[in-house]
Amino acid sequence: MKDPQTVFVEYLSAKRRKMTAQRQLILDVFLAETGHPAPEELYAKVKKLDKSIGQATVYRTLKLFSESGLAKEVHFGDGLTRYEPKFGHTHHDHLICERCGLNIEVVDERIELLQDELAAHHSFTLTGHRMYLYGICQSCRLV
Amino acid sequence: MKDPQTVFVEYLSAKRRKMTAQRQLILDVFLAETGHPAPEELYAKVKKLDKSIGQATVYRTLKLFSESGLAKEVHFGDGLTRYEPKFGHTHHDHLICERCGLNIEVVDERIELLQDELAAHHSFTLTGHRMYLYGICQSCRLV
DNA sequence: TTCTGTGCAAATGATTTGCAGCCAG
DNA sequence: CTGGCTGCAAATCATTTGCACAGAA
């Protein structure tokens, strides 16, 4: 599998868009992320490395990541659009604690299979899915 | 099971909030909905019946529906908060066509069971979940 | 009477866009 | 060179809030 750097550069050149220092910087910061960062968070981190960067550039670049397949937009329920790194990460769903915000990435192959089956039953060709399980985690329950 | 009218009135009185003509009107319109209306859509319909109503009232009232358990907030991916009527409708998930927006309500008991199991495995007490399956519906595929 | 509710308009917060200059290809 | 990119600020869009008045309990 190609590394994200290559994927992005190839995506850009295929679309006759350009690689720039800003995009490179945002990409580096994004690839170092472990969670599901929102544009503001990334903007804050990127700004520490390059004071002159504008937040519109961060928004625009994240959208490029999404188009190029490096990231996926997710919505956890606060009003923010978060970007989930897709590279290296295999598909997963989310188990979210409603009290403390703890977010565990989960996958259950049996569920995945049933989802395909369910879609097929309605004559849909599945392109993707999102599943969010909400609850209270163990430590919050004990408080 | 109590009818939604009663549920709402009881919720209000329990919280020492008041039933008003505006809330009643918005409730009537909302109960007549079949889909997953966004505030703007409801505002438009309500406005036809009462020109003087303000959109802030619609937003505030929808939030009350959500608190009282009559509705559930859902996010389909456009930037809108939609309200899904909960009364009469049993729980369901969504199968959404990415081309035409067709939205089929689906439920698969086996998936529901596996979700509980998955949560339990991570020591979570589930309070709810949302599952969105995205794909292309049959008619769009044939075009 | 006493709060809560309402319409209106202004405020907010996230995201987008217009524009003049900058820079990668 | 030249069209895509950038920072900035202004513009949008959905949603929220402040306020003075209206109306339910």
PDB file of N, CA and C in Angstrom, chain B residues 4 11-12 17 26 31 34 38 44 61 63-64 66 75 77 79 88 93 101 107-109 121-122 125 136 143:
ATOM      1  N   PRO B   4     -48.720  10.933  22.074  1.00  0.00           N
ATOM      2  CA  PRO B   4     -47.673  11.960  22.116  1.00  0.00           C
ATOM      3  C   PRO B   4     -48.160  13.268  22.744  1.00  0.00           C
ATOM      4  N   TYR B  11     -44.799  16.102  30.223  1.00  0.00           N
ATOM      5  CA  TYR B  11     -43.402  16.509  30.328  1.00  0.00           C
ATOM      6  C   TYR B  11     -43.317  17.978  30.718  1.00  0.00           C
ATOM      7  N   LEU B  12     -44.123  18.774  30.049  1.00  0.00           N
ATOM      8  CA  LEU B  12     -44.097  20.209  30.324  1.00  0.00           C
ATOM      9  C   LEU B  12     -44.494  20.499  31.772  1.00  0.00           C
ATOM     10  N   ARG B  17     -43.168  23.922  32.764  1.00  0.00           N
ATOM     11  CA  ARG B  17     -43.164  24.729  31.554  1.00  0.00           C
ATOM     12  C   ARG B  17     -44.601  24.712  31.053  1.00  0.00           C
ATOM     13  N   ILE B  26     -46.934  23.479  16.512  1.00  0.00           N
ATOM     14  CA  ILE B  26     -45.712  22.827  16.038  1.00  0.00           C
ATOM     15  C   ILE B  26     -45.798  21.317  16.278  1.00  0.00           C
ATOM     16  N   LEU B  31     -46.211  15.863  14.278  1.00  0.00           N
ATOM     17  CA  LEU B  31     -46.799  14.524  14.331  1.00  0.00           C
ATOM     18  C   LEU B  31     -47.324  14.082  12.975  1.00  0.00           C
ATOM     19  N   THR B  34     -43.814  12.430   8.169  1.00  0.00           N
ATOM     20  CA  THR B  34     -43.483  11.022   8.009  1.00  0.00           C
ATOM     21  C   THR B  34     -41.973  10.830   7.976  1.00  0.00           C
ATOM     22  N   ALA B  38     -36.102  18.781   9.055  1.00  0.00           N
ATOM     23  CA  ALA B  38     -35.148  19.724   9.622  1.00  0.00           C
ATOM     24  C   ALA B  38     -35.960  20.932  10.086  1.00  0.00           C
ATOM     25  N   ALA B  44     -41.298  26.299   7.812  1.00  0.00           N
ATOM     26  CA  ALA B  44     -42.049  26.677   6.617  1.00  0.00           C
ATOM     27  C   ALA B  44     -43.499  26.209   6.704  1.00  0.00           C
ATOM     28  N   THR B  61     -38.831  24.710  20.405  1.00  0.00           N
ATOM     29  CA  THR B  61     -39.840  23.673  20.615  1.00  0.00           C
ATOM     30  C   THR B  61     -39.320  22.299  20.203  1.00  0.00           C
ATOM     31  N   LYS B  63     -36.354  21.316  20.406  1.00  0.00           N
ATOM     32  CA  LYS B  63     -35.474  20.867  21.470  1.00  0.00           C
ATOM     33  C   LYS B  63     -36.309  20.279  22.618  1.00  0.00           C
ATOM     34  N   LEU B  64     -37.452  20.873  22.848  1.00  0.00           N
ATOM     35  CA  LEU B  64     -38.343  20.336  23.881  1.00  0.00           C
ATOM     36  C   LEU B  64     -38.848  18.947  23.498  1.00  0.00           C
ATOM     37  N   SER B  66     -37.327  16.836  21.790  1.00  0.00           N
ATOM     38  CA  SER B  66     -36.214  15.938  22.002  1.00  0.00           C
ATOM     39  C   SER B  66     -36.067  15.593  23.486  1.00  0.00           C
ATOM     40  N   HIS B  75     -28.400  13.118  12.368  1.00  0.00           N
ATOM     41  CA  HIS B  75     -27.564  13.861  11.429  1.00  0.00           C
ATOM     42  C   HIS B  75     -27.265  12.971  10.241  1.00  0.00           C
ATOM     43  N   GLY B  77     -25.629  14.008   7.455  1.00  0.00           N
ATOM     44  CA  GLY B  77     -24.383  14.303   6.774  1.00  0.00           C
ATOM     45  C   GLY B  77     -24.400  15.656   6.090  1.00  0.00           C
ATOM     46  N   GLY B  79     -25.352  19.548   6.660  1.00  0.00           N
ATOM     47  CA  GLY B  79     -25.052  20.177   7.946  1.00  0.00           C
ATOM     48  C   GLY B  79     -26.251  20.360   8.867  1.00  0.00           C
ATOM     49  N   GLY B  88     -44.673   6.043  18.093  1.00  0.00           N
ATOM     50  CA  GLY B  88     -45.265   5.134  17.123  1.00  0.00           C
ATOM     51  C   GLY B  88     -44.188   4.429  16.327  1.00  0.00           C
ATOM     52  N   ASP B  93     -32.745   2.069  11.973  1.00  0.00           N
ATOM     53  CA  ASP B  93     -31.540   2.700  11.462  1.00  0.00           C
ATOM     54  C   ASP B  93     -31.826   3.178  10.041  1.00  0.00           C
ATOM     55  N   GLY B 101     -30.756  10.477  -2.368  1.00  0.00           N
ATOM     56  CA  GLY B 101     -31.183  10.837  -1.019  1.00  0.00           C
ATOM     57  C   GLY B 101     -32.245   9.915  -0.443  1.00  0.00           C
ATOM     58  N   VAL B 107     -34.221  -2.191  10.238  1.00  0.00           N
ATOM     59  CA  VAL B 107     -33.855  -2.744  11.536  1.00  0.00           C
ATOM     60  C   VAL B 107     -33.442  -4.178  11.308  1.00  0.00           C
ATOM     61  N   ASP B 108     -32.431  -4.582  12.001  1.00  0.00           N
ATOM     62  CA  ASP B 108     -32.040  -5.978  11.946  1.00  0.00           C
ATOM     63  C   ASP B 108     -31.762  -6.406  13.381  1.00  0.00           C
ATOM     64  N   GLU B 109     -32.621  -7.257  13.878  1.00  0.00           N
ATOM     65  CA  GLU B 109     -32.510  -7.663  15.276  1.00  0.00           C
ATOM     66  C   GLU B 109     -31.162  -8.295  15.593  1.00  0.00           C
ATOM     67  N   HIS B 121     -18.870  -6.054  25.948  1.00  0.00           N
ATOM     68  CA  HIS B 121     -17.504  -6.539  25.872  1.00  0.00           C
ATOM     69  C   HIS B 121     -16.510  -5.453  26.277  1.00  0.00           C
ATOM     70  N   HIS B 122     -16.912  -4.202  26.087  1.00  0.00           N
ATOM     71  CA  HIS B 122     -16.049  -3.078  26.468  1.00  0.00           C
ATOM     72  C   HIS B 122     -16.540  -2.441  27.767  1.00  0.00           C
ATOM     73  N   THR B 125     -22.429   0.474  29.228  1.00  0.00           N
ATOM     74  CA  THR B 125     -23.863   0.311  29.316  1.00  0.00           C
ATOM     75  C   THR B 125     -24.428   1.124  28.170  1.00  0.00           C
ATOM     76  N   ILE B 136     -25.841   3.037  -3.015  1.00  0.00           N
ATOM     77  CA  ILE B 136     -26.577   3.483  -4.194  1.00  0.00           C
ATOM     78  C   ILE B 136     -27.797   2.585  -4.328  1.00  0.00           C
ATOM     79  N   VAL B 143     -29.536   3.929 -13.782  1.00  0.00           N
ATOM     80  CA  VAL B 143     -29.531   5.106 -14.654  1.00  0.00           C
ATOM     81  C   VAL B 143     -28.233   5.217 -15.452  1.00  0.00           C
TER      82      VAL B 143
END
